[in-house]
Amino acid sequence: MNPFATFLVGASLLMMLLLYVGTAVHKTKRIVGTLLVALTAFASVYTARTMGLELGIDLQGGSEFIVQLSPGKNDDGSPKAVTSSDVQQAIAILEKRLNADASKDLTMQPEGGDRIVIQMPGITEEQIKEVRKTIQTVAHLEFRRVHPDSQAKLEQIKARGGIKEPGWIEMPYSKPIVAKDGTETERSELVRDSADIEGKYVSKAFRTVDAEGNKVALQFDSEGAKLFDDLASVHYQKEMAIIVDGQIHSAPRLQAKQYGGRAEISGGGGKGFSQQEADGLATLLSNPLQNPMKILSESSVSSAYGQSSIDQGKWIGIAALLITTCFMMFIYRLAGLVAIVGLIINIAILFGAMALFGFTLTMPGIAGVVLTIGMAVDANVLIYERLREEMEAGKTLAAALEAAYEKAFSAIADSNITTLISALILFLISGGLVKGFAVTLMIGLLSSMVGALIVTRVIFMWVVDKNILHRIHTTKIIPDKIFDILSSAPKFIIASLVVTAISFGTLAYKGAAGFGIDFRGGSRVDVTLVKGKDIPDAELEALFKGLKKDDGTAVGTAYIQRKSASGTENLSIRCEEQSGAAIQHAITSKWNKDTVAGTSIATVGSVIGSELAKQSMWAMFAALIAIFLYLLMRYEFAFALGAIIALFHDVLMVPGLCVLFGQELSIIHVGALLTIAGYSINDTIVVFDRIRETIQKGTGGSMRDMMNEAICKTLSRTLLTGPTALAPMIVLLFLGNPAMLEFAMPITIGVLLGTYSSIFIASPLVLWYAKKSGTSLKRQVLDAQLEKIKADQSVAAAVVASGGKK
């Protein structure tokens, strides 16, 4: 999109928004609001269509590696700390190694002080295997003299029981020796225990071909050429081993005293190099790493698996939208249809903003979009329940609408701000795929406020002003009665304690087995089968039994989990950290595309796992503290305390219940818990707002009676928003792939707990604290209201005074 056009549209939208908010003239507000909604919707759709959405690795296929640079060595052999220049040098070298012809869509960026994130979308499984090997190859080139009686001396060392020859060490060849009959024999040489010439003097390496086959030609710089010639003249007719990363590639005899700065490496072992091997070695030798690298985590997804996730996401989004539409129209009739129009524009704004700012859509991001569909309707339900009450009080539709939007705004703003706090913390502490969920959640929250507070209000302005609508009809699911809910609070608190004990007991019983690879390290291979196809566990176990990792050791124990979604079987295989790649390769090699639709692999090292566990704990702690501080600013201490304890109740129960239902805790669960924190406090805020309003009205009665009245007044809204948020999550539970299920289950449990705790936990705790501490909530609320009135009067007086001076 043209930058000037973007600025012009953005400036126009901002001016119209300010005019819409600032004007008190109804007709002006309606016209400006209409233009604002129309331009926002058009710009969002146009931007999303022209710029497109950037897809994450998990949706378009490819690999993401997080690698760590190990400390190098100083000249005296002491460890050398990794510096920012080492990281930048490694990025430059990896760019040359992995993308020499600049044909790949490769991105690399530093992370922390010694790590690099490497993303390579759209590469095949064979390319991924080669990338994995290339990343970990240092390509440390050395030239060392071979002992004149190498083989005889090795036999003597063997006969002496391994007693070494001073100044010499045994070093193996990179390939075995191949005899004429095809048999292979491992071989080594006795070479000097330190390098005669280092590879840093090589200025260029390239593949060459002669009668013997492919070779790698080396070209020294001026200093290296002199050193090599000096060495050749002293050790003429002696063997010189050419060593890469501790393995001998060839040990040619020095046939000349002067080489003019050139040398060459043959494949050795009687087989020589293939063209690919020679090209690969030449690239590595041209770009040696100063610091060895270790892969801390890896995530690889086949393009077929990614496309399957996109297709599932589309149908899940449509299904969630249809269910929400039917529910809203059943409860609110025509007003429900208005809410859906606002929801559709909300989704358009969400995708338009993601396209405009270049945010990446990931698989958890799709789950975030689906969750937005449910949560966006929450604000509409709050407004409509207020509207129903105002109309039952005898107001006209126009007056009722004005009052409903005004009274609902405070609760909507507070609940969205607390959820934004959780989403922002998740965005700051997370990385990769989960960050995509945080982005969609934050944008979705902001766009949902536009949809609920502006889009629907503008539509209602038109239908009311044009006499199209005179009254709103709704389906009442809760009778207008006051129930003594607080009297049953002790029973519910005991039930909560029992469920909490079960949750904690499950975590204690499962121990480390309750945590996934994100926290304890390991690999997970996800396999999506073609519809109607299946691979029995017995066949998989037989395949794994004789399988070897890259280092030649057995893959070890692998655990298989299954889930069916839309008639498609999904397999999730958890194994040791280094076993995932071997298992993925074995499955795709044995079963072709007629059986296996796509695969993905995630590998997390123990270092990353430990860090994620600590980050997750700090994130939860920071979110709860931030929400508590915000509540203290907005509410009296008793309300803030009751809300935060209810929030702890919800957040602490979910992990154990997820493990009880067969899940392993992952970083996605942390994102879900932070989302639950926002949603749970959302429900509680609405109840507390009504309690304060009831107190301010001075309806009389005891504090218990007023709290019961307030809870019952919001009961309909509380019970209605639960299903609207749950419907999309239930769709994810039954139709989503394993990654989406991992997110949907904790959210589903959390929504149910949040609805329950806002009624039966939070309010009783407020009342209990007020009684125990001798606090007069009524007096505190009325004093706060009086202070607000005085502040408003002071502002009004200041405005009048400034106007008078003019």
Coordinates of N, CA and C in Angstrom, one line a residue, residues 387 390-391 393-403 464 470-471:
L387 N -29.6 -2.6 27.8 CA -30.7 -2.0 27.0 C -32.0 -2.6 27.4
E390 N -33.2 -1.0 30.7 CA -33.6 0.3 30.5 C -35.0 0.4 29.8
M391 N -35.2 -0.5 28.9 CA -36.5 -0.4 28.2 C -37.6 -1.0 29.1
A393 N -37.7 -0.4 32.2 CA -37.9 0.7 33.1 C -38.8 1.8 32.5
G394 N -39.2 1.6 31.2 CA -40.1 2.5 30.6 C -39.5 3.5 29.6
K395 N -38.2 3.4 29.3 CA -37.6 4.4 28.5 C -37.9 4.1 27.0
T396 N -37.8 5.1 26.1 CA -37.9 4.9 24.7 C -36.7 4.2 24.2
L397 N -36.7 3.6 23.0 CA -35.6 2.9 22.5 C -34.4 3.8 22.3
A398 N -34.6 5.1 21.9 CA -33.4 6.0 21.7 C -32.8 6.3 23.1
A399 N -33.6 6.6 24.1 CA -33.1 6.9 25.4 C -32.5 5.7 26.1
A400 N -33.1 4.5 25.8 CA -32.5 3.3 26.4 C -31.2 3.0 25.8
L401 N -31.0 3.2 24.5 CA -29.8 2.9 23.8 C -28.7 3.8 24.4
E402 N -29.0 5.1 24.6 CA -28.0 6.1 25.1 C -27.6 5.7 26.5
A403 N -28.5 5.3 27.3 CA -28.2 4.9 28.7 C -27.4 3.6 28.7
V464 N -33.1 3.7 14.4 CA -34.0 4.5 15.3 C -34.5 5.8 14.7
H470 N -38.6 0.2 16.6 CA -39.2 1.0 17.8 C -39.0 0.3 19.1
R471 N -38.7 -1.0 19.0 CA -38.5 -1.8 20.3 C -37.6 -3.0 20.0

